[in-house]
Amino acid sequence: MSVLFSRYYSSPMHSAKGTDFLLKPVFLRGVSGSLHLVLLFVLFISWVCKKFNVGRGEGPKGRFENTRGLYHKQSTLFCCLCVSLFSLVLCLLNYFYWYRNGWSDEGLVTLLDLALRTLAWGALCLYFRTQLFNSGEPKYPFLLRVWWGFYLFMSSYCLVINIVLYRKHVNVYTQYFVSDIVSVVTGLFFSYVGFFGKNEGTEDTLLEEPLLNGDSTASNEAESIKSNGGETVTPYSNAGFFSILTFSWMGPLIAVGNKKTLDLEDVPQLDPGDSVVRSFPTFRNKLAVECGTFNRMTTLKLVKALISSVWKEILLTALLVVIYALASYVGPYLIDTFVQYLNGQQEFKTEGYILASVFFAAKLVECLSQRHWFFRVQQAGIKVRSVLIAMIYNKGLTLSCQSKQGHSIGEIINFMSVDAERIGEFGWYMHEPWMVLVQVVIALLILYKNLGLASIATLIATIIVMLANVPLGKLQEKFQDKIMESKDRRMKATSEILRNMRILKLQGWEIKFLSKIKELRKTEEGWLKKFVYTFAMSSFVFWGAPTFVSVVTFGACILMGIPLESGKILSALATFRILQEPIYNLPDTISMIAQTRVSLDRIASFLHLDDLQSDVIEKLPRGSSDTAIEIIEGNFSWELSSPNPTLKDINFKLQNGMRMAVCGTVGSGKSSLLSCILGEVPKISGTIKLCGTKAYVAQSPWIQSGKIEENILFGKEMDREKYDSILEACSLKKDLEILSFGDQTVIGERGINLSGGQKQRIQIARALYQDADIYLLDDPFSAVDAHTGSHLFKQCLLGLLSSKTVVYVTHQVEFLPAADLILVMKDGRITQAGKYSDILNAGTDFMELVGAHKKALSALDSAEAGSGSESTSMSMEDGSMASANGVVKKQENKDFQDGKADDIMGSKGQIIQEEEREKGKVSFSVYWKYITMAYGGALVPFILLAQVLFQLLQIGSNYWMAWASPVSQDTKPAVGSSMLIIVYVTLAIGSSFCILVRSTLLVTAGYRTATLLFNKMHFCIFRAPMSFFDSTPSGRILNRASMDQSRVDLNIASQVGAVAFSMIQLLGIIAVMSQVAWQVFIVFIPVIGTCIWYQQYYIPSARELARLVGVCNAPVIQHFAETISGSTTIRSFDEESRFSGTNMKLTDAYCRPKFHIAGAMEWLCFRLDILSSITFAFSLLFLISLPKGVIDPGIAGLAVTYGLNLNTLQMWVIWNICELENKIISVERIFQYTCIPSEPPLVIEENQPDYSWPSHGEVDIRDLQVRYAPQMPLVLRGLTCTFPGGMKTGIVGRTGSGKSTLIQALFRIVEPTAGQIMIDGINISLIGLHDLRSRLSIIPQDPTMFEGTVRSNLDPLEEYTDEQIWEALDKCQLVDEVRKKEGKLDSAVSENGENWSVGQRQLVCLGRVLLKKSKVLVLDEATASVDTATDNLIQQTLRQHFSNCTVIAIAHRITSVLDSDMVLLLSNGLIEECDSPTRLLENKSSSFAQLVAEYTVGSSAESLSR
């Protein structure tokens, strides 16, 4: 300080010339002060005028601010703030100097000038922040620019005067030089931006115009700008060196986020180098070089390929880590020198300032290297995660069937959402293992310099600490492995349950299946508990490690007789403190290495799985052969290990343009034959030849989420004429007319808002639009009614596909005569082959099928003939019938298809809405609910108390060592060496105990909270109404159940703890520093204020980016889940590359906000680091300027020791707060799903029906009106009828007439809007849902089986004996099939029942109702997927076992309702006809008679083959 102010100029040259005063500092500083006073005055006037003008007509403001212009203003604001802070520092230094050396006029004027500068530049900051930024003005005010010009002139004049005087050997204050140089540099910057800066604001003239004047062009352009917002590439791509260094390229996005809620279109695209589209092919090639084929994949090879794809980032970050480590140890190395300097041992004049400068420079280097290290590892992590997701996705597309059976969709989703994410995050920890070694070596060198051989004790203590970690690390790895295994099982079950929630609700099984999920979670929780307590233990070991190391080191010093001086002790403590960070992070690092290793093993083993055999099919060039399909001596098996092949001795040849039909009983191998033509079934022997492109229609429709048009085009260009003709052929025109958005209607997940027939017809349309050479159709007519079926057959098979090669599987005998070749299958063999007439009399198998069909038709004929037989009376209210014979006036549009689609969707809204996300600040209630969830928050005060005590004991022990040890050897110590170490050890043990208590309580609270949140969310999901599942893609639910739950399990509790603990530590540092010099607060308060302002400015953008990450992850998962379930269809159309491209686009959309979160975080941390470094530098300068003896050098050194950590800790606090706000979004998202409106109660105690209810089974419907949502039209529009008990009622009607809705109302899947349904005199709306659904039985339209065993599928509630189950299997014709299997009743059923045919699954559903023996049975197109013979058997079984039950059957096959006691014909949500079948057939003009006539005509072989 004395040097800075020692250069007076009192020169003899100052004689009494008139102009001499122009050279005097009093004049120069006086003019400068006056200039700043003028600025203050003008700003004040401007503020007053602004206040008076509020509310008056203001000029038009830009609706959007040009972000580049805003960024320039941000730079100006930052520069003003720096000038203000610099002036404040100079002002304080001057004050201390003049205070010590006496005041003078010059001193007062200089001080006044600096005070005015501080105020003026501070006021200018406020002006920019509050007025100029919000005004939309493109330029700075004219007066301000003029003032900047004067400021530059005055600063330059002062600098020139000082240089001239210095050259004339006149002594000039050093501080004047520093002040004037800074003023000239800033003056040049301000003059440049004021006078020569580009007019950024005028680039967007459109955006300056008001958009309220109805100018549609302007509005449209603005809209297009908005939609293209996401097309701009991130500014990082072409940012300059300075911009990259300071992360200024993030400025524009943060500025936008501060003005409005960020949406995905506001977030720029990734740099091409970071995009998965470019990085994936490189990675795949490197992996191919490593492995050759994926079957030789190992974890090591996968790691090598990953490293080679990001080796540049790894090397750069390694260099930055080394620089960071070296810079961070500069402080501890110089502490002893600094303490000796304060004690008066000064080696040269400017030593204090040199020391302060080196401290400050080291802090800057440390800050820059750490910020860029963190950013680059995140950038590399994003790239690694992307290529892994692309790799897993592509593998999912090529998996063989056996491999897929071993890994469910839920499990594979975990590879993407958890394992790939974890490997991406490993970048944070990548350098930690070797970095610890580097830091330990540097630390030992510093300790050896200070404490000599005692450093060996430090080394031994450090090794002991690290070795203590080995068993803990191994345990953590083991527990992590088990957690992931149990999580996979849980996700697999959850995924399957969500897919089949409708059937669970109909059967009343959802609570049973919820308990199954809870059981799986209980296993997971067992491992989780072990994992978190092991983590708590390792936390204790490592938080206590620095204390343990320091106790050992100081103990060794005393034993060896090495003198302990305060400077050396402080240097050692600062070294331990820095060493503490990598040692603190070691448990995390070890845990992360364990977790990453597990994840890499899992992904490598998945990539190692077998793909589909590529050599199954011999593909001939298109047009090279007349033969389209040929199979010679083919033997195929789904399970190669099975002794019994699925298909045996298959031989047939199909010429181009031929039609081949495949028929046979349930489970005979029809669908497997089509699969083997597609190359899906592993080949044992034989040859398959295929010539031409192929299209496939699956038996179970696979529909993508998205528009109907996109599903039909399936990647092809739109040809309107062709498209319209296909819609016509597939009877889709009328369906689309009814839908509010036509073919732009968004289909829900798995086509949830379409009826079975509509899904099937969209599938057929998709295949037709591909214009392939070979068409493979798997039972395409089963899901549609007879009329539509015959229309599809004529228009599609005999019309549009007349010149194509077609293979179609069918159960409807009426479609067989039109085939050029018929294959009859039984037990996996072709038993007969030939034309219809040739094989009709050649064997029994075909005769069985045709005989069953003829029998059904003869029943129809006899029904028509026996018109005189008695009809069953049916009670209906008078107004419902228009005439005595039950025929009402027909609707003009009799095949009006309101459909399930319109049932669920309103006239305005699409069913699948954009995923809900909260906007704005995360509500305090989210934090509060989270903190108080476990034990009502009782543990929180104890956790905080333990941390406060730990901090106090830590500071106390360090304070003790600094105070009790001598500053130098010649000073007498305050206490003896044994006393010194005993007190230190006692304090150390106390602090370690506090850490143990804190760690244990924290993980206990976190574990308990995670358990409660899981149970609450899952209960709410399982109790949600069906409408929730219809409108919510399962990806969103799975995302919360896997990724968000995983965060709550493992991260959030420790993150909440980290916020509290780092704040307590920061307060400790402030307390220690203010003990030494309270004046530090003069700088500390404005710096903290600025830090808080920056944090508030940054957090809106960071928060919304974090939410966007959550929202953008669901589409990736959903698209993947859809792809896996439809992989056969995708492969059959050769669309793998298009789907892979879509996955990459979705992955990039997820990575965009993730990349910019990383940039935003470093943008903030860099600025906070700089500010805290300024605070630290100021405190050093203050300590240097104090006279000797004012303060104890040891305690001053302690303050500096803590101050070294100040920037890290200040940044750590803000970073923790921001990270918590980003992560707590997972809790917020889980809370969203704990507030889903619930279905009515499962059981209502006071309204429980008798055990025997329903005893008679009479269903009485009165004026029933149903709509799917309040704003939507009625689907059932006032139905009144009675289904008499013990009788069979058939419900018929065109596709979409409201048949399924009536059934849903009966089971209360949808609640009636008006009217009521009575069963045996009890209003079903007044009893519990479980009481209702468990007393009714249903065989649903989509047959469903769950993963498990045959027994668990027939009897999930475990209510029946094995004998009863075998009896039911016998009745439903499955007993032989089950006896054949090894495990009998315990034989495995794979996910979705994939290892059973669709017909067999339908028979299992029949088995369930035979076991349940309900009085009311509903058949929802129950025999759609079985052949006529099996259908007849089922009908016979039902007649035999449900003869005195009420059976309500929806049917497409007219024959299955002819034996009903009554037929109800629905049209457009109303009853059109209702009477016995015979009575209705008597009247030839009745709609039912016309339907029967259509079916009879449609079923005659001649009419179809014509």
GROMACS .gro file of C-alpha atoms in nm, residues 115 125 164 215 228 270 373 466 474 491 493 555 640 644 663 686 786 902 921 1071 1074 1137 1295 1406 1419:
model
   25
  115ALA     CA    1  -1.740   0.788  -0.477
  125CYS     CA    2  -2.649  -0.014  -1.451
  164VAL     CA    3   0.407   1.383  -1.961
  215ASP     CA    4  -5.225  -0.708  -4.052
  228ASN     CA    5  -3.851  -2.167  -3.747
  270LEU     CA    6  -2.708  -2.856  -3.198
  373TRP     CA    7  -1.359  -2.884  -1.808
  466MET     CA    8  -0.860  -4.484   0.000
  474LYS     CA    9  -1.764  -5.333  -0.414
  491MET     CA   10  -4.060  -5.174  -1.561
  493ALA     CA   11  -4.446  -5.552  -1.560
  555GLY     CA   12   0.043  -3.594   1.546
  640LEU     CA   13  -3.450  -7.378  -3.224
  644ASN     CA   14  -4.092  -8.012  -3.227
  663CYS     CA   15  -5.675  -7.173  -4.370
  686GLY     CA   16  -3.490  -7.583  -4.666
  786ALA     CA   17  -6.964  -5.909  -4.279
  902ASP     CA   18  -6.558  -3.988  -3.230
  921LYS     CA   19  -4.091  -2.105  -1.088
 1071ALA     CA   20  -1.811  -1.549   0.965
 1074SER     CA   21  -1.557  -1.096   0.890
 1137SER     CA   22  -3.367  -4.653  -4.207
 1295THR     CA   23  -6.881  -5.050  -3.740
 1406LEU     CA   24  -6.306  -6.807  -2.280
 1419LEU     CA   25  -6.896  -6.127  -2.563
   0.00000   0.00000   0.00000
